[in-house]
Coordinates of C-alpha atoms in Angstrom, one line a residue:
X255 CA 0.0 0.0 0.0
X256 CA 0.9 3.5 -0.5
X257 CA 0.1 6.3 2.4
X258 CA -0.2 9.8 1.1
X259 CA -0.3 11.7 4.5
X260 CA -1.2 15.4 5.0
X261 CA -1.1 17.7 8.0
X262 CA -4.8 18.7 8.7
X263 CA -4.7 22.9 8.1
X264 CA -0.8 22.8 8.7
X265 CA 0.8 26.7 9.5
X266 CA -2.9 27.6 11.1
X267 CA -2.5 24.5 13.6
X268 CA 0.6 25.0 14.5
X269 CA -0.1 28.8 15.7
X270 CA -3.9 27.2 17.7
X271 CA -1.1 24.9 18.9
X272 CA 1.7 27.8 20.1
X273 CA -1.2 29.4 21.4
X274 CA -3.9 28.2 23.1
X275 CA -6.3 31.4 22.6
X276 CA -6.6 30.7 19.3
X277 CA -8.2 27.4 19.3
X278 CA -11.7 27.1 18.0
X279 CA -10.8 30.9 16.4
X280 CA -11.1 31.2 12.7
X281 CA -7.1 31.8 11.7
X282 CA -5.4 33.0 8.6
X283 CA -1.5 32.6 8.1
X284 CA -0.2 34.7 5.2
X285 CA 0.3 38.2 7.1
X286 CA -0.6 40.8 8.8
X287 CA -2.9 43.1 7.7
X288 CA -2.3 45.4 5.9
X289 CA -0.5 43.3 3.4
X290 CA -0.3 42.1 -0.5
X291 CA 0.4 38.6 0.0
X292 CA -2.3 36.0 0.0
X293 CA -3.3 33.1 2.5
X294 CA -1.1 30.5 3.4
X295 CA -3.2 28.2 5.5
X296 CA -6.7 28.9 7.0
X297 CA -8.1 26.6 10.0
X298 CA -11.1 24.7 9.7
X299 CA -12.6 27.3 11.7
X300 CA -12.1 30.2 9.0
X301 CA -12.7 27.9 5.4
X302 CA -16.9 27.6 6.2
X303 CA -16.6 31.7 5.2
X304 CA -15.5 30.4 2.0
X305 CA -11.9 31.4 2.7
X306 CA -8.9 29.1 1.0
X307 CA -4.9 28.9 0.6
X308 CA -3.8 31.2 -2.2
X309 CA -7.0 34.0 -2.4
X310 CA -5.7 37.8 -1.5
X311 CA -5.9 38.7 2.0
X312 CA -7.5 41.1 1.5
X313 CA -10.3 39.0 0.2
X314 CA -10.0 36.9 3.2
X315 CA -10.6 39.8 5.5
X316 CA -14.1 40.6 3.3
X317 CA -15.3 37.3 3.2
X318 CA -14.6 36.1 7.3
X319 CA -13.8 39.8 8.4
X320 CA -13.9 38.5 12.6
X321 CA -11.0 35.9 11.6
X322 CA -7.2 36.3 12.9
X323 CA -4.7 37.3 10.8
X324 CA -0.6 35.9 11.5
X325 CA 2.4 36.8 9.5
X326 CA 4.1 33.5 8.1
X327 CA 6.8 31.7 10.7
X328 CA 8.6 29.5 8.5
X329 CA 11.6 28.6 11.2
X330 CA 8.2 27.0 13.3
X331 CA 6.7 25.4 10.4
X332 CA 10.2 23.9 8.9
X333 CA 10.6 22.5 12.3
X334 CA 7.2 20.6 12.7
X335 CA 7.8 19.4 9.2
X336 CA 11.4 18.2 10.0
X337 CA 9.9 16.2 13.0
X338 CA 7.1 14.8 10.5
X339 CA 9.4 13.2 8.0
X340 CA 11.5 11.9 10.9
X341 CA 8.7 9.9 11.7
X342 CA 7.3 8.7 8.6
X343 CA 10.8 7.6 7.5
X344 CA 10.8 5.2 10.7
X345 CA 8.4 3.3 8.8
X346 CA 10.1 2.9 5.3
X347 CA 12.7 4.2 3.6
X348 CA 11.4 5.4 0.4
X349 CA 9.3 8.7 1.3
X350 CA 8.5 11.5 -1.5
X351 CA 8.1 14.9 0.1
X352 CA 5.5 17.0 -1.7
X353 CA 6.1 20.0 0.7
X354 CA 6.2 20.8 3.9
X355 CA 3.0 19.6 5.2
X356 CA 2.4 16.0 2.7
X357 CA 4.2 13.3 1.8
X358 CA 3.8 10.0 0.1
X359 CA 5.1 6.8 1.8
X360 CA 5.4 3.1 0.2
X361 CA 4.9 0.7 2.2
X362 CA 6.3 -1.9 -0.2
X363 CA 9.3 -4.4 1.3
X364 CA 8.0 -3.6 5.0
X365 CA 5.4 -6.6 5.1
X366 CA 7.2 -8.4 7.1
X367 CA 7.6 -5.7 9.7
X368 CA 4.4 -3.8 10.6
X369 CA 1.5 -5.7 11.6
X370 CA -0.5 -3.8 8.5
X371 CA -0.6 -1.4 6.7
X372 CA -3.3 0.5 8.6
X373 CA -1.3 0.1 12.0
X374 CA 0.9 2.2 10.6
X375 CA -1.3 4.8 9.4
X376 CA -3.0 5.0 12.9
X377 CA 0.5 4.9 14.3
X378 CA 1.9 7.8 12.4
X379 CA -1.2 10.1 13.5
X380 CA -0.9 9.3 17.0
X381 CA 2.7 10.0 16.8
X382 CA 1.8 13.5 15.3
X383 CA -0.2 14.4 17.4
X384 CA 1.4 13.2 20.5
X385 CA 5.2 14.4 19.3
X386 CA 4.3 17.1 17.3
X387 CA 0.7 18.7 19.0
X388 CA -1.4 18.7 15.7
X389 CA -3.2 16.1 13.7
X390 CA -2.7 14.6 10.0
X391 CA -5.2 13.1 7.8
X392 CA -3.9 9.9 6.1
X393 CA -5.1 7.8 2.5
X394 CA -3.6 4.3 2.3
X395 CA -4.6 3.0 -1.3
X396 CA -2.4 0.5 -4.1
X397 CA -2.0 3.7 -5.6
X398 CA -0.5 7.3 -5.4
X399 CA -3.0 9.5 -6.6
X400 CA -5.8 7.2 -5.0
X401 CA -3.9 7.9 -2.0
X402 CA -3.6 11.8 -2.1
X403 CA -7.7 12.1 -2.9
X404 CA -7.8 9.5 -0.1
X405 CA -6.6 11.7 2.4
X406 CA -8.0 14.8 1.7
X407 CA -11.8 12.9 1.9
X408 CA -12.7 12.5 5.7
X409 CA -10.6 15.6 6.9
X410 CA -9.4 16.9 9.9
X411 CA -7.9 13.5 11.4
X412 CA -9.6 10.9 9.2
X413 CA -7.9 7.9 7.5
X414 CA -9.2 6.5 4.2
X415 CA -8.7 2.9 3.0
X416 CA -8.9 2.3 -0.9
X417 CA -8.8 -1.5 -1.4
X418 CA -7.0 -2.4 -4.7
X419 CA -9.4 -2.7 -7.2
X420 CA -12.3 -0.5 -5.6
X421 CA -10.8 2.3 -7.2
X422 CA -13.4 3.6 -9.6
X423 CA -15.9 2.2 -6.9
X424 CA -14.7 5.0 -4.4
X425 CA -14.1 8.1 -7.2
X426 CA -17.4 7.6 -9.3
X427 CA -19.6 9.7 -7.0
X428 CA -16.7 12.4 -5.8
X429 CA -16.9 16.0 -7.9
X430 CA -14.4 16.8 -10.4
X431 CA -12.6 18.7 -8.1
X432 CA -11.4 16.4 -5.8
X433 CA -9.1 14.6 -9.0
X434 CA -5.9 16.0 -8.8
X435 CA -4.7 17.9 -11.4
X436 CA -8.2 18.9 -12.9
X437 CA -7.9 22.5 -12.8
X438 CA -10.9 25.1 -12.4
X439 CA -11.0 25.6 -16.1
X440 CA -10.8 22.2 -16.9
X441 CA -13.7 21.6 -14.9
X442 CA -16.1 24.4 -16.3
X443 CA -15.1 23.1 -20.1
X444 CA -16.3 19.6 -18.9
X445 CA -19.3 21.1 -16.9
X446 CA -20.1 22.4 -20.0
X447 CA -20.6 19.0 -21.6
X448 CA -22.8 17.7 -18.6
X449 CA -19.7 16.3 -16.8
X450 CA -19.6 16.9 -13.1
X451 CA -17.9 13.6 -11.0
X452 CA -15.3 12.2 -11.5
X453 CA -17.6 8.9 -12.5
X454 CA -19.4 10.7 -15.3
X455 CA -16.0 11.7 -16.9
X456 CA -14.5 8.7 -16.3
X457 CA -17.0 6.9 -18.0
X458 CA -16.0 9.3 -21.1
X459 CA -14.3 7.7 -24.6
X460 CA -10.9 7.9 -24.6
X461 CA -10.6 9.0 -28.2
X462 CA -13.1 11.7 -27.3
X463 CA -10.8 12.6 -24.1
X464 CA -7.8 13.0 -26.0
X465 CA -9.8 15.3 -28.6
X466 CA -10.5 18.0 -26.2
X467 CA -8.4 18.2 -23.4
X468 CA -4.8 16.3 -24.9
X469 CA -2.3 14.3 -23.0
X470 CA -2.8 15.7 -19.7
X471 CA -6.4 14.7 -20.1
X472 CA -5.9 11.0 -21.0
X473 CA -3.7 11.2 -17.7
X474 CA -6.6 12.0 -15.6
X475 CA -9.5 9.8 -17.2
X476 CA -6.7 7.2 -16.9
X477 CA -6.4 7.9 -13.1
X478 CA -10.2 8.5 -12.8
X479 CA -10.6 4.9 -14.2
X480 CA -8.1 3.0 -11.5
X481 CA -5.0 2.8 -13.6
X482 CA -2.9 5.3 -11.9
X483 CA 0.8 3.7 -12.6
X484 CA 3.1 6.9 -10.6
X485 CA 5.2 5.8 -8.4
X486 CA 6.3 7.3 -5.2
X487 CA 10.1 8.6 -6.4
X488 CA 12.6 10.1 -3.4
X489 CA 13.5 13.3 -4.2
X490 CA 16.6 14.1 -6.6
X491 CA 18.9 16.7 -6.9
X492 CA 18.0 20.1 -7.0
X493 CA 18.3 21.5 -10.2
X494 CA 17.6 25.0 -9.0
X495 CA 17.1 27.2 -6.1
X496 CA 15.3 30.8 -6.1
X497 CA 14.1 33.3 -3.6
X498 CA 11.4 36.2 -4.4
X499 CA 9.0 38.5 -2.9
X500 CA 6.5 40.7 -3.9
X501 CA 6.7 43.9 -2.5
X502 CA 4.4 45.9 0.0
X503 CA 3.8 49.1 -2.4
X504 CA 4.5 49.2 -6.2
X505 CA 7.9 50.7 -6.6
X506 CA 10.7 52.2 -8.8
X507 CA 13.3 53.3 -6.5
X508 CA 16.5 51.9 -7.5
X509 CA 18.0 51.8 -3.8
X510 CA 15.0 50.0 -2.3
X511 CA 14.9 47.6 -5.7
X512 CA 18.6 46.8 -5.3
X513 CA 19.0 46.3 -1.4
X514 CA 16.1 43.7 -2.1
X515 CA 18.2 42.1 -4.5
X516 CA 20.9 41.7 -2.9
X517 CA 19.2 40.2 0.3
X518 CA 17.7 38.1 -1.9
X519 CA 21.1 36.9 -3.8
X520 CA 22.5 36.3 0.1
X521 CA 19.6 34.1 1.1
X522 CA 20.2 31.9 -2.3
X523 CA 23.6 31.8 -1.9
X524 CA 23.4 31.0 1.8
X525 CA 21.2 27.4 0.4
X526 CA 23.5 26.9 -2.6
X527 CA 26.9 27.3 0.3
X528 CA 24.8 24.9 2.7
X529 CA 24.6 22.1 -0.2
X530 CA 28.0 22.2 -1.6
X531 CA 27.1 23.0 -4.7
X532 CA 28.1 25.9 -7.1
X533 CA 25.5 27.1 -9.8
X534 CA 26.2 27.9 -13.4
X535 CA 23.5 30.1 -14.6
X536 CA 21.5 33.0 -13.1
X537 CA 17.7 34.1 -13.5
X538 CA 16.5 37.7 -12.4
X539 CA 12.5 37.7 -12.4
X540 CA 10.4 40.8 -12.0
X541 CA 6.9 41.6 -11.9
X542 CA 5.6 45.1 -13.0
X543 CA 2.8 46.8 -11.1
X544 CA 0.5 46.0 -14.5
X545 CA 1.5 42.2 -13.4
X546 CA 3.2 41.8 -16.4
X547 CA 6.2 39.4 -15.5
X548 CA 9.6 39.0 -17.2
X549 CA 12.8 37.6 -16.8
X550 CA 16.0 37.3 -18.1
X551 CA 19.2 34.4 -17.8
X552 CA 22.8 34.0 -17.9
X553 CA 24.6 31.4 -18.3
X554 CA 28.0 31.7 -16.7
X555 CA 32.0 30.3 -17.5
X556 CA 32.6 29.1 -14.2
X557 CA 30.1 28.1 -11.1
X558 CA 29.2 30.7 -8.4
X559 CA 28.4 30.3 -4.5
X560 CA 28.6 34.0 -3.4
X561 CA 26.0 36.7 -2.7
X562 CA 28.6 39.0 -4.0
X563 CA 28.9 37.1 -7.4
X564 CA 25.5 36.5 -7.5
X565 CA 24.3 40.2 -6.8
X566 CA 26.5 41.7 -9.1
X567 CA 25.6 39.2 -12.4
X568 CA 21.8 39.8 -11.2
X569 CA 22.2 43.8 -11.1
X570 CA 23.7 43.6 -14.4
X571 CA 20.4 41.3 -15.5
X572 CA 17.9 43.5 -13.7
X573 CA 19.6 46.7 -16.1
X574 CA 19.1 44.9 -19.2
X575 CA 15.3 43.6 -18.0
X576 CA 14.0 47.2 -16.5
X577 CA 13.8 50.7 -17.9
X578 CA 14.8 51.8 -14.3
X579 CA 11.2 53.7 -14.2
X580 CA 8.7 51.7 -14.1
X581 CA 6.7 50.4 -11.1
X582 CA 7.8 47.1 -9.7
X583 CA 5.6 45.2 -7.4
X584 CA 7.6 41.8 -7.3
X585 CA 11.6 40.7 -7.7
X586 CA 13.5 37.7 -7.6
X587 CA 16.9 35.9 -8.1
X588 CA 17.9 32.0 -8.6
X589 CA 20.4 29.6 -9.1
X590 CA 20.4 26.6 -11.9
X591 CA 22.4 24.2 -13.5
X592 CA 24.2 23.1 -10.4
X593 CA 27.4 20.7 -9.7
X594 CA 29.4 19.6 -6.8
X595 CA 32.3 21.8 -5.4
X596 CA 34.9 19.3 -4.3
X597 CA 37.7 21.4 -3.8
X598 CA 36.1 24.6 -3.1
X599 CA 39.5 26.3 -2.6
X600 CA 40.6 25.3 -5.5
X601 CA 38.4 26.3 -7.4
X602 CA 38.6 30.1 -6.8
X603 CA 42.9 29.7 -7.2
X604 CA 43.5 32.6 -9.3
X605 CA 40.2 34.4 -9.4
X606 CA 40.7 37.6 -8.6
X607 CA 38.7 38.7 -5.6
X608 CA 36.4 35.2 -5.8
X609 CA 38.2 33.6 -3.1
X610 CA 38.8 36.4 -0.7
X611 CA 34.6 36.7 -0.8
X612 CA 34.3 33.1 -0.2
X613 CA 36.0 33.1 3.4
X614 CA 34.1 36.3 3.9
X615 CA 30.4 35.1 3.7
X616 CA 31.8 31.6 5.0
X617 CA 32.7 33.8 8.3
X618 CA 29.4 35.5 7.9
X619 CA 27.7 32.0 7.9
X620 CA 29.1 31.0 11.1
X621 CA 28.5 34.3 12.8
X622 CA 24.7 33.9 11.3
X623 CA 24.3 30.3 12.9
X624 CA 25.2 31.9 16.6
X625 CA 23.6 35.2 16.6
X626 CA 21.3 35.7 13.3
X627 CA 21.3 36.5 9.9
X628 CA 21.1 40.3 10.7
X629 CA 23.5 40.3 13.5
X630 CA 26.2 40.9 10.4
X631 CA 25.1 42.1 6.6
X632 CA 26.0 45.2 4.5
X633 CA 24.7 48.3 5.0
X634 CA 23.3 48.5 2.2
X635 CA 20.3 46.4 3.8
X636 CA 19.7 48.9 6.3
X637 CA 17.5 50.5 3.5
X638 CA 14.7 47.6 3.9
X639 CA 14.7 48.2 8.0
X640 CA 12.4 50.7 7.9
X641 CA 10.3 48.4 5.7
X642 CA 10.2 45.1 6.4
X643 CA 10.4 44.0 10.5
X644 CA 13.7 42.0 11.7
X645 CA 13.7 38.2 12.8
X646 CA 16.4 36.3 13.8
X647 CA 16.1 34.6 10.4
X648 CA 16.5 37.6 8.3
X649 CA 13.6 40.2 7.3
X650 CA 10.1 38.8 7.5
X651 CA 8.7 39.9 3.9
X652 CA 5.2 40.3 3.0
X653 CA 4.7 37.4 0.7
X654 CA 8.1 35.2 0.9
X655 CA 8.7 32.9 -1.9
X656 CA 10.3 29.5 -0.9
X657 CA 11.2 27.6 -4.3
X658 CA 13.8 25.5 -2.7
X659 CA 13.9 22.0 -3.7
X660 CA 14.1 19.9 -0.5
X661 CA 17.5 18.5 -0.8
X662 CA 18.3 22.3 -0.8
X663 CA 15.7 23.3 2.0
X664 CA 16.8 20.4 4.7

């Protein structure tokens, strides 16, 4: 069997849990209000209102307007999650981490050590909740995307059991919505021809499938008829790492702009330093206050690991991408095309300036660990102070953008 488990409202119950005033409150993680960004996570208590991960918060406010509203703690949430794996992996080896909150777990090769299959679903939430203080809602099914549906159908705290071969039996009846993958406008073009469950479309002709919706459609009538072949893959190496915010007001002042930038280009680096690995092509993204969105790449002679590096290739970008005028409301900078630094020294032997920034942000790292990522940083970044409020992890940005992969992020 495969387990795809998922923590029940994630970021929300960990605050109800941190603080015991919130329970039974509706609560919104995504910010404090004022703010641009959008909801991370709304309890159980706030999603009757009609509120939902990724709508405006401002939106949220209209629509549940009594609810809570908390900035984003990601050092909190990272933690719970790293607890979560730890005890998933205690019950097989090959785990696929969807994101902080949901994984997929195969049970496959464990027979012979676990009682069933179900034990160890009701083991892992009472572990949760006991080790952790919030609850997870589990789907144990033959397959992964049986699974993932499977979880999500008796939440908060429920565990769904898919017997192989009474797949079709338990989707026929669910709305389209509940297949994963099956977008909102996917599902009005098929409401459009009558089509509402997942049983009417699955019960569809292929041919006619592959007509007017394509390959990503036969994928889902395929996984809407039971024959779901995906396999639950550990995760590989990172192929890329970015960081990006969007901005509390709309924009075009060039010292604001670039401090972001470089904060930005010393929080990838930081990850890129932390994995060994140097990266051999740089992306500056930007987002224009008409939400029009470009970006621009380079694609170096040698592979970087420094903020300085990686701030002064992104400036040079961000000159050839924007006018210098008009109104930015988003900005970001990543990493790609990675390989492993062996010899690290080595590698910067006759660069001039390369290596002597190397031991400086190594230095910085260390004093970091002890006493912050503030506690040392240019001054430059004294320009975003009067902006953005100061954490021990660094500035706490309105909408924070964490496109890590996870052998990256751990």
């Amino acid at each position: 069997m495969i387990l795809h488990v998922d923590l029940d409202a994630f970021f929300a119950s960990v605050e109800q849990r941190d603080n015991p005033k919130l329970r039974g409150k509706p609560v919104i993680v995504g910010g404090p209000l004022p703010s641009r960004g959008v909801v991370a996570t709304a309890s159980y208590e706030a999603r009757p209102y009609g509120v939902h991960s990724g709508i405006p918060l401002f939106r949220a406010k209209l629509l549940c307007p009594h609810a809570i509203f908390l900035p984003v703690n990601f050092a909190k949430y990272e933690k719970a999650s790293g607890q979560f794996v730890d005890i998933c992996s205690s019950y097989s080896p090959t785990i696929e981490q969807i994101s902080l909150d949901e994984l997929y777990l195969d049970l496959a090769g464990t027979e012979v050590l676990w009682p069933s299959s179900l034990w160890v679903a009701e083991q892992i939430q009472y572990r949760v909740k006991k080790e952790i203080g919030i609850t997870c809602s589990v789907g144990l099914a033959a397959q992964k995307t049986i699974a993932k549906i499977g979880s999500g159908y008796k939440k908060p705290s429920g565990i769904t059991v898919v017997p192989s071969g009474k797949e079709k039996e338990f989707l026929v009846s669910l709305p389209l919505e509940k297949l994963p993958g099956c977008g909102r406008k996917t599902q009005v073009f098929l409401n459009n021809f009558g089509i509402t469950t997942i049983g009417e479309f699955s019960r569809m002709e292929r041919v006619h499938v592959a007509l007017i919706l394509g390959e990503h459609g036969i994928y889902l009538w395929e996984v809407a008829n039971g024959m779901d072949n995906a396999r639950v893959t550990p995760p590989q190496d990172a192929k890329s790492t970015s960081r990006s915010t969007t901005f509390p007001f709309d924009t075009n002042n060039h010292e604001f702009i670039e401090a972001m930038l470089f904060y930005l280009a010393e929080r990838v680096a930081k990850d890129v330093r932390e994995s060994g690995v140097g990266g051999w092509c740089v992306t500056v993204t930007l987002r224009t206050s008409e939400f029009e969105t470009h970006a621009i790449q380079k694609t170096l002679s040698y592979p970087i690991i420094t903020a300085w590096e990686l701030f002064t290739i992104g400036k040079e970008l961000l000159a050839k991408l924007w006018d210098g005028n008009t109104q930015l409301r988003l900005i970001g900078i990543g990493i790609s095309h990675f390989n492993q630094l062996k010899d690290q020294f080595q590698l910067f032997e006759n660069s001039k300036g390369r290596d002597k920034w190397f031991r400086i942000e190594q230095a910085m790292d260390e004093v970091r660990v002890k006493h912050g990522f503030l506690s040392i940083a240019p001054a430059s970044l004294l320009r975003l102070k009067g902006v953005y409020p100061a954490t021990h992890r660094g500035f706490r940005l309105s909408t924070p953008c964490l496109r890590r992969q996870a052998s990256l992020s751990r």
